[in-house]
PDB file of C-alpha atoms and ligand atoms in Angstrom:
ATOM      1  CA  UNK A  11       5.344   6.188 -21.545  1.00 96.00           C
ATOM      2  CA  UNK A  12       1.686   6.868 -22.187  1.00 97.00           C
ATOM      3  CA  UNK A  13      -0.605   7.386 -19.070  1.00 98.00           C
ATOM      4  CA  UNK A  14      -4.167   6.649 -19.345  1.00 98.00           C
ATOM      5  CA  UNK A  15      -7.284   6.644 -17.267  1.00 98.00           C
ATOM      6  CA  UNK A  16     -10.170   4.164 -18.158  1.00 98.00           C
ATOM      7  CA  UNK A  17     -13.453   2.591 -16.560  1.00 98.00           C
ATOM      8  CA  UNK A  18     -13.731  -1.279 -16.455  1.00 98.00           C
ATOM      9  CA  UNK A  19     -13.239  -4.333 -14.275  1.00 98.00           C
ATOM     10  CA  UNK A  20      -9.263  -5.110 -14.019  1.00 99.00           C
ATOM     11  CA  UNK A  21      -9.886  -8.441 -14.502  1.00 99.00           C
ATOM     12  CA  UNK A  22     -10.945  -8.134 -18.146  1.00 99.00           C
ATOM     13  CA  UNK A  23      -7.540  -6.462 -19.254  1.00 98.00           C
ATOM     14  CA  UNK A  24      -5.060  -8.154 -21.370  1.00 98.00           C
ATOM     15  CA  UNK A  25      -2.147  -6.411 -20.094  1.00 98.00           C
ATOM     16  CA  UNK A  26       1.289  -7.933 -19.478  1.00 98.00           C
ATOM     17  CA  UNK A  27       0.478  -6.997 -15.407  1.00 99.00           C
ATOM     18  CA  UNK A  28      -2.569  -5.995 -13.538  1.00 99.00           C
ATOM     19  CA  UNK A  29      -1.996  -4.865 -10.262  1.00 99.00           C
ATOM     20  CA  UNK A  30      -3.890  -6.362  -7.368  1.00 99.00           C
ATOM     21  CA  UNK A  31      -4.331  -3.901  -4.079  1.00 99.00           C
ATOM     22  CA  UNK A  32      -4.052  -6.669  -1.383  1.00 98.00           C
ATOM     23  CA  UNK A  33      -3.731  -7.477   1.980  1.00 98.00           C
ATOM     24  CA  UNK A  34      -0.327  -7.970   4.004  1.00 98.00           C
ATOM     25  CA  UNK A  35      -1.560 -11.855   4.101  1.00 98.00           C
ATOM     26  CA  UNK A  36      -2.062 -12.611   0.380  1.00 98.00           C
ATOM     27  CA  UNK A  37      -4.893 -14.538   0.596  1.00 98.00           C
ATOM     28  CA  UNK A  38      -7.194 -12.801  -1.058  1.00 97.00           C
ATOM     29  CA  UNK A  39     -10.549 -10.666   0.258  1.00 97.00           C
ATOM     30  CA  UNK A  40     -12.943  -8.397  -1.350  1.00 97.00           C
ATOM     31  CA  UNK A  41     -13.081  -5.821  -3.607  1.00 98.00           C
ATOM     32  CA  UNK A  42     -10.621  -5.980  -6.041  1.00 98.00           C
ATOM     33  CA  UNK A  43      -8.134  -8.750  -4.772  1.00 98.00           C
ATOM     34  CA  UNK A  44     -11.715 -10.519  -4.566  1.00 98.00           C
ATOM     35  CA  UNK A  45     -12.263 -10.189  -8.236  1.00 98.00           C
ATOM     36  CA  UNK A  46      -8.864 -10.892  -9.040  1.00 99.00           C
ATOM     37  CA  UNK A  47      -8.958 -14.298  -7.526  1.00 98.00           C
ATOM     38  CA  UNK A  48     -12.164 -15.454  -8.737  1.00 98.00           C
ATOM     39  CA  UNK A  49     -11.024 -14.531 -11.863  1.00 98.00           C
ATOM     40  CA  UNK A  50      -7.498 -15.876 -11.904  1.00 98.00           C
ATOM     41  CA  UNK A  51      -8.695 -19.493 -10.056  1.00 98.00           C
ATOM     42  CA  UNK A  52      -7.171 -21.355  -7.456  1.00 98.00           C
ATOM     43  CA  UNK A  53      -3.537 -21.182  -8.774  1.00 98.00           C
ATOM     44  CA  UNK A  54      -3.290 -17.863  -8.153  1.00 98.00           C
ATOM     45  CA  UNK A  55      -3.673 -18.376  -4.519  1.00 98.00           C
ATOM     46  CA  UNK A  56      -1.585 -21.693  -4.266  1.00 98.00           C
ATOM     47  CA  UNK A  57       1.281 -19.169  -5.283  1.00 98.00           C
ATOM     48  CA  UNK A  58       0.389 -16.407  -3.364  1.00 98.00           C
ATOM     49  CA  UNK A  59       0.716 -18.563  -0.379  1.00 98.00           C
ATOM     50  CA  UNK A  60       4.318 -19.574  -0.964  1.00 98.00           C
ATOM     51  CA  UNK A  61       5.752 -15.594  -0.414  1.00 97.00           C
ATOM     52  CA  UNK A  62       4.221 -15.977   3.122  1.00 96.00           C
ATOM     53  CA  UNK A  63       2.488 -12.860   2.975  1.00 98.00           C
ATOM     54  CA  UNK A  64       3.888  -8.492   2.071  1.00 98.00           C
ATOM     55  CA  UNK A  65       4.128  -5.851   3.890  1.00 98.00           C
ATOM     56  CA  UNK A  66       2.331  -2.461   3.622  1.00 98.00           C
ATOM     57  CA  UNK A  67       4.438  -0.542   0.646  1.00 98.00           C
ATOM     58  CA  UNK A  68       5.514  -3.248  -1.058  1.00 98.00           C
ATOM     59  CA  UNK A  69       4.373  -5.804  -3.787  1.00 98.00           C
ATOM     60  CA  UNK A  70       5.147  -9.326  -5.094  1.00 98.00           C
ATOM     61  CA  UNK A  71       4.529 -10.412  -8.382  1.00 98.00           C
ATOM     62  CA  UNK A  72       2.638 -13.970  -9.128  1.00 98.00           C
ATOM     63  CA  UNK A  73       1.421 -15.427 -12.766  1.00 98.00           C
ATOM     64  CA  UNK A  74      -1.842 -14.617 -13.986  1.00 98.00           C
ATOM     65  CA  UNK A  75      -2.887 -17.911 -13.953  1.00 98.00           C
ATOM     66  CA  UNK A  76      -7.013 -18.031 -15.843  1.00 98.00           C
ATOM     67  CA  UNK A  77      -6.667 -14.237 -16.457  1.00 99.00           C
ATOM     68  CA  UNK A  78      -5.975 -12.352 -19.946  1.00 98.00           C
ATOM     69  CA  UNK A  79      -3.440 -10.880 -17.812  1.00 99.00           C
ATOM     70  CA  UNK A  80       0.580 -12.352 -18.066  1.00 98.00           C
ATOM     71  CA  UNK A  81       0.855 -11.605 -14.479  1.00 99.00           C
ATOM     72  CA  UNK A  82      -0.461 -10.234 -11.366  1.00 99.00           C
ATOM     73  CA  UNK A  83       1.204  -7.718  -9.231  1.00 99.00           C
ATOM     74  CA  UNK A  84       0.226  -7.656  -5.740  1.00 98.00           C
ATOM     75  CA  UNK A  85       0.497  -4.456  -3.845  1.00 98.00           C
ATOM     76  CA  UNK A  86      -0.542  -3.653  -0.108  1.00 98.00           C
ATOM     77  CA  UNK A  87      -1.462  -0.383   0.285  1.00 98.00           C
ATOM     78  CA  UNK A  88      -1.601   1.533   3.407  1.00 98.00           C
ATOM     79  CA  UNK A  89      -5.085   2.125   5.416  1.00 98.00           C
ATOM     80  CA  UNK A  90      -6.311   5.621   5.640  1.00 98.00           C
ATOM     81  CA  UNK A  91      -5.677   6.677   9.203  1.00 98.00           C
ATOM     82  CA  UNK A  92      -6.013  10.517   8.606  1.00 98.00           C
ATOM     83  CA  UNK A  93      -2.859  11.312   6.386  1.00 98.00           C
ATOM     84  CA  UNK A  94      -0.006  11.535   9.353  1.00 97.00           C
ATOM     85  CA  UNK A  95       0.939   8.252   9.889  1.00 98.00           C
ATOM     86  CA  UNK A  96       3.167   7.498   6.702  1.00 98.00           C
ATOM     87  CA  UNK A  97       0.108   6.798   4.123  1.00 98.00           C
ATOM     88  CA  UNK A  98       1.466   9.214   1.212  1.00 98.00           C
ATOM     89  CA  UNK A  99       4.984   7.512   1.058  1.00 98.00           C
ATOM     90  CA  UNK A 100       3.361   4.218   1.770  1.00 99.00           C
ATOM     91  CA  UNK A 101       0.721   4.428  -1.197  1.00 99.00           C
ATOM     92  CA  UNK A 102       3.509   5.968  -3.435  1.00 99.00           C
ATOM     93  CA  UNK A 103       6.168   3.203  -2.001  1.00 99.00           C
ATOM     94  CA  UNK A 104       3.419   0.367  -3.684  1.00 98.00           C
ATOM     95  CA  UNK A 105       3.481   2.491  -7.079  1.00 98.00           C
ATOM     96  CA  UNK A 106       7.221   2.344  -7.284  1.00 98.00           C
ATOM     97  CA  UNK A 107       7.578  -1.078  -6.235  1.00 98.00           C
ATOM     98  CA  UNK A 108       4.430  -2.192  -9.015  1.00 98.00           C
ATOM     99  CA  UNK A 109       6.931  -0.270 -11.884  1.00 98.00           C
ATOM    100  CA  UNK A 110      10.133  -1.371 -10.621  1.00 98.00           C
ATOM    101  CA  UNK A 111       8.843  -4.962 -10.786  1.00 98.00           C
ATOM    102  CA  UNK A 112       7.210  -4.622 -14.204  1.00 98.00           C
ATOM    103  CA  UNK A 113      10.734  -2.881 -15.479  1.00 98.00           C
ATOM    104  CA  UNK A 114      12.795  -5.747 -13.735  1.00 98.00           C
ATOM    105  CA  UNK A 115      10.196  -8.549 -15.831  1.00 98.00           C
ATOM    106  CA  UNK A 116      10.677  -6.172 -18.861  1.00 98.00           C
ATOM    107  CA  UNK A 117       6.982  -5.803 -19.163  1.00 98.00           C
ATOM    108  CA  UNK A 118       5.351  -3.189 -21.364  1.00 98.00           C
ATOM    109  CA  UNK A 119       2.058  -2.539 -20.366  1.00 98.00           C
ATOM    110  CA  UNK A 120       0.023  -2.545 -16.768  1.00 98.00           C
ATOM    111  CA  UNK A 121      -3.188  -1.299 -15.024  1.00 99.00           C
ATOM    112  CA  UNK A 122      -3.800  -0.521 -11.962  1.00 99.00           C
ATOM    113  CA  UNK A 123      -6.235  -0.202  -9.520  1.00 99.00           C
ATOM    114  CA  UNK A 124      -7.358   2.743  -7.266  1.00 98.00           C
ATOM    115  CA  UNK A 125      -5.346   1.048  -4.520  1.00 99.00           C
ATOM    116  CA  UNK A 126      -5.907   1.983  -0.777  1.00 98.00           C
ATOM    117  CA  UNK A 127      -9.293   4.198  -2.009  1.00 98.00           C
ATOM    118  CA  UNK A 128     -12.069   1.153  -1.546  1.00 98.00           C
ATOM    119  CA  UNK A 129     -12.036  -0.542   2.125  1.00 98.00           C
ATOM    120  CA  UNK A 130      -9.007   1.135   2.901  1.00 98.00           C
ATOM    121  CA  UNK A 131     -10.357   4.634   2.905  1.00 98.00           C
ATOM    122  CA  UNK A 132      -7.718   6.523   1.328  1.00 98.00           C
ATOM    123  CA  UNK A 133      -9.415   9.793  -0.242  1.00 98.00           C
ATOM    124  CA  UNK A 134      -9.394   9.575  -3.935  1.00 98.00           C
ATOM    125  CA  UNK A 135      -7.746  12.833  -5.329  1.00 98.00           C
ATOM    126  CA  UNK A 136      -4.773  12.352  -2.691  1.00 98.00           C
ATOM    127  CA  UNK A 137      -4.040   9.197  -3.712  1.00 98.00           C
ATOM    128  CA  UNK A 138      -4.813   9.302  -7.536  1.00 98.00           C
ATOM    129  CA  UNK A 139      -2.248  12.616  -7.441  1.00 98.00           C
ATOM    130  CA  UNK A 140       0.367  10.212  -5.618  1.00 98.00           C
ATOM    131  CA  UNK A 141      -0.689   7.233  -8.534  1.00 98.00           C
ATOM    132  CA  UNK A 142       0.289   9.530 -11.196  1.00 98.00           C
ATOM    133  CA  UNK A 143       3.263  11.396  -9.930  1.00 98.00           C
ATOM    134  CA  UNK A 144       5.078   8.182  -8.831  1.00 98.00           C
ATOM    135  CA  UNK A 145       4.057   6.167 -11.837  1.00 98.00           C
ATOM    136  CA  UNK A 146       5.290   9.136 -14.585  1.00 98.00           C
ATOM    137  CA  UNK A 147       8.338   9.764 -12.105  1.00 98.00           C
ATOM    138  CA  UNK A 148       8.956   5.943 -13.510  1.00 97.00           C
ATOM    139  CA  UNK A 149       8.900   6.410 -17.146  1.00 96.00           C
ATOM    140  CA  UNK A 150      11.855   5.947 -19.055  1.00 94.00           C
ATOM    141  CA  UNK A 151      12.174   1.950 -16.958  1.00 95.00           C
ATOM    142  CA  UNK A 152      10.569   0.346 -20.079  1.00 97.00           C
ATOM    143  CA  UNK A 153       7.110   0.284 -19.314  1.00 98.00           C
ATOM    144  CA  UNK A 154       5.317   1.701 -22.459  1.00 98.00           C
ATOM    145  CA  UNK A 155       1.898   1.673 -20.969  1.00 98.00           C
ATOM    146  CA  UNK A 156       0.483   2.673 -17.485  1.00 98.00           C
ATOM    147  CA  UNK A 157      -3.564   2.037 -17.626  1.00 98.00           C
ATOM    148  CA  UNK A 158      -5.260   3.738 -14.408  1.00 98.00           C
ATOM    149  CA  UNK A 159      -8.796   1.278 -14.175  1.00 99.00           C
ATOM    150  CA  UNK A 160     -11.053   3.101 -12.393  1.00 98.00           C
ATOM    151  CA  UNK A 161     -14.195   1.000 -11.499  1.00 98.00           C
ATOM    152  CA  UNK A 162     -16.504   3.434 -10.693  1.00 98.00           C
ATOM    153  CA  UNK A 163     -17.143   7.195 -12.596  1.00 98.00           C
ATOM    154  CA  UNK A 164     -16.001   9.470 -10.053  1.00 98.00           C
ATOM    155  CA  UNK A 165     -12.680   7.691  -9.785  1.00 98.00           C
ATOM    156  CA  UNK A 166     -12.557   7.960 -13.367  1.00 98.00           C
ATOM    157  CA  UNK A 167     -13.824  11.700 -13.320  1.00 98.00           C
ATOM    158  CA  UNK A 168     -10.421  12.290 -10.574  1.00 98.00           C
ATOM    159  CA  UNK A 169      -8.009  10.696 -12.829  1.00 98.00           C
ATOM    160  CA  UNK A 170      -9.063  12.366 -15.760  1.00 98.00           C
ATOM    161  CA  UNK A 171      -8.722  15.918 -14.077  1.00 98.00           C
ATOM    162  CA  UNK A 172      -5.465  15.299 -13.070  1.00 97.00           C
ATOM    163  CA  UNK A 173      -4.315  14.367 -16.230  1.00 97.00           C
ATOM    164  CA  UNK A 174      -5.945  16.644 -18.138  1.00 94.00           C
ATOM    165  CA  UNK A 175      -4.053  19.139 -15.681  1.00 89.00           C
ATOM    166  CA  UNK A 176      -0.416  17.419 -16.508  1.00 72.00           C
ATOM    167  CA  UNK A 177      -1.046  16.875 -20.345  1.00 64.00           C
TER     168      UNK A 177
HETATM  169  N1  APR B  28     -11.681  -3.796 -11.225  1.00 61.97           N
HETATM  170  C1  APR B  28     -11.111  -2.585 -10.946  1.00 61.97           C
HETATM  171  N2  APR B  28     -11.249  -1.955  -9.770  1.00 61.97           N
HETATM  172  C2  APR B  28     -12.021  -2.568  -8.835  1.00 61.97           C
HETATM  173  C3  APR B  28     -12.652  -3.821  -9.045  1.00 61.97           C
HETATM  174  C4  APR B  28     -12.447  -4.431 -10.310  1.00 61.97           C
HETATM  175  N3  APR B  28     -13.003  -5.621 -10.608  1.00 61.97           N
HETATM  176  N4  APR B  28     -13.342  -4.155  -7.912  1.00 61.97           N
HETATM  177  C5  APR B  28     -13.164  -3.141  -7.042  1.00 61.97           C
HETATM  178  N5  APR B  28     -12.384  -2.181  -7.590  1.00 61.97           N
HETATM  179  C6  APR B  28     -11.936  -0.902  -7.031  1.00 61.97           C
HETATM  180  C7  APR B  28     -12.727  -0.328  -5.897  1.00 61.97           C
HETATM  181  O1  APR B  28     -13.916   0.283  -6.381  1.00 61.97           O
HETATM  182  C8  APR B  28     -11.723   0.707  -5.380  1.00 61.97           C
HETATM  183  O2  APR B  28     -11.791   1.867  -6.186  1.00 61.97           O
HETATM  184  O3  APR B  28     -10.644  -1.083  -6.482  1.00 61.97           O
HETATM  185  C9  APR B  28     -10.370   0.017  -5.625  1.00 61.97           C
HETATM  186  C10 APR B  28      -9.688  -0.523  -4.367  1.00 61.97           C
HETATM  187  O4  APR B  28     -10.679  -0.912  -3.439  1.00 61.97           O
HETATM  188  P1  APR B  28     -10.510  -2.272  -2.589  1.00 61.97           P
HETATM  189  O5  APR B  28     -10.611  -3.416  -3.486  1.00 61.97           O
HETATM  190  O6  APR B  28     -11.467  -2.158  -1.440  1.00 61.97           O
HETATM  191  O7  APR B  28      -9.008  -2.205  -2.065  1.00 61.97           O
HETATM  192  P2  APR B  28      -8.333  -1.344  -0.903  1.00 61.97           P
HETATM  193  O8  APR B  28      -9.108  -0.096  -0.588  1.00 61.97           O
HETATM  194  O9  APR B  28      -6.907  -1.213  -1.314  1.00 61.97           O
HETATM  195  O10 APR B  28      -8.462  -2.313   0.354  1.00 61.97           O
HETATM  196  C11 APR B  28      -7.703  -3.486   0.337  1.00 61.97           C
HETATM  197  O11 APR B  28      -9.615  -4.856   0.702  1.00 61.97           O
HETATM  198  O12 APR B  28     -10.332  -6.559  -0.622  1.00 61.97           O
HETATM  199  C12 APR B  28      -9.604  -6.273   0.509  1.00 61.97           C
HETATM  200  O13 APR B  28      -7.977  -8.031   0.610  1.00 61.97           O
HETATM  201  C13 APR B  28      -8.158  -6.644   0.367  1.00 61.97           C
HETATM  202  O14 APR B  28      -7.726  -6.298   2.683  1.00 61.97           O
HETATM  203  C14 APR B  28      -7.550  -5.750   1.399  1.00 61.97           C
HETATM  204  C15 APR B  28      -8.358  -4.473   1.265  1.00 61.97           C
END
């Protein structure tokens, strides 16, 4: 499975599944589950309502609706609260649920976010070290492509190093 990190709005991929970081309520908000739905159009939040909301961890999977994107994976990561209330196995829990998902749907590519590092506050080397380990600890379930979008240069910078480190 390749692993790559890139710099661009998630919304302009054409990937079998972009992931969406979300809320527990599924109805949308800023940043990038913002983007997502303005992008995607109303559909996308007609289905969303119908799973009733997610909880922290895990992720449900919706069409893509107006996007180049086949589908949409929503995940809810956990808020930063310091790093001792469960946020490492609950950011990794939304990475394994995102590839289990996309291995179940027998999808090849998808991108995700920096979930959890925007208005949740997770620090970004902590959680892009717990993006990568989970995601390449998933190879092998038929995914072919993971795409890390980062949208802004340090993110990008973070990922890179780490992979860089692992290549
Ligand atoms: N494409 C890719 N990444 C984006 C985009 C975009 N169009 N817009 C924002 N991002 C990045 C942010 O810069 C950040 O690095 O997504 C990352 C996640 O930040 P948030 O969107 O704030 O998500 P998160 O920190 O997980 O907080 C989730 O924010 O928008 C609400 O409804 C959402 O309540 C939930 C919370």
């Amino acid at each position: 499975m390749l692993l790559k990190a890139i710099r661009a709005d998630i919304t302009t991929l054409a990937v079998d599944a972009i992931v969406n970081a979300a809320n527990t309520s599924l109805l949308g908000g800023g940043g990038v589950d913002g983007a997502i739905h303005r992008a995607a159009g109303p559909g996308l939040l007609q289905e969303c309502r119908e799973w009733g909301g997610c909880p922290t961890g895990e992720a449900r999977m919706t069409k893509g609706y107006r996007l180049p994107a086949r589908f949409v994976i929503h995940a809810v990561g956990p808020v930063w609260r310091g790093g001792t209330h469960g946020e490492p196995e609950l950011l990794a829990s939304c990475y394994r649920r995102c590839m289990e998902l996309a291995t179940e749907h027998k999808l090849r590519s998808i991108a995700f976010p920096c979930i959890s590092t925007g208005v949740y506050g997770y620090p970004i080397e902590a959680a892009a070290e717990i993006a990568i380990g989970t995601v390449r600890a998933a190879a092998g379930g038929g995914v072919q492509e993971a795409t890390f979008c980062c949208f802004s240069a340090g993110d990008l910078a973070a990922y890179l190093r780490l992979l860089n480190k692992i290549a």
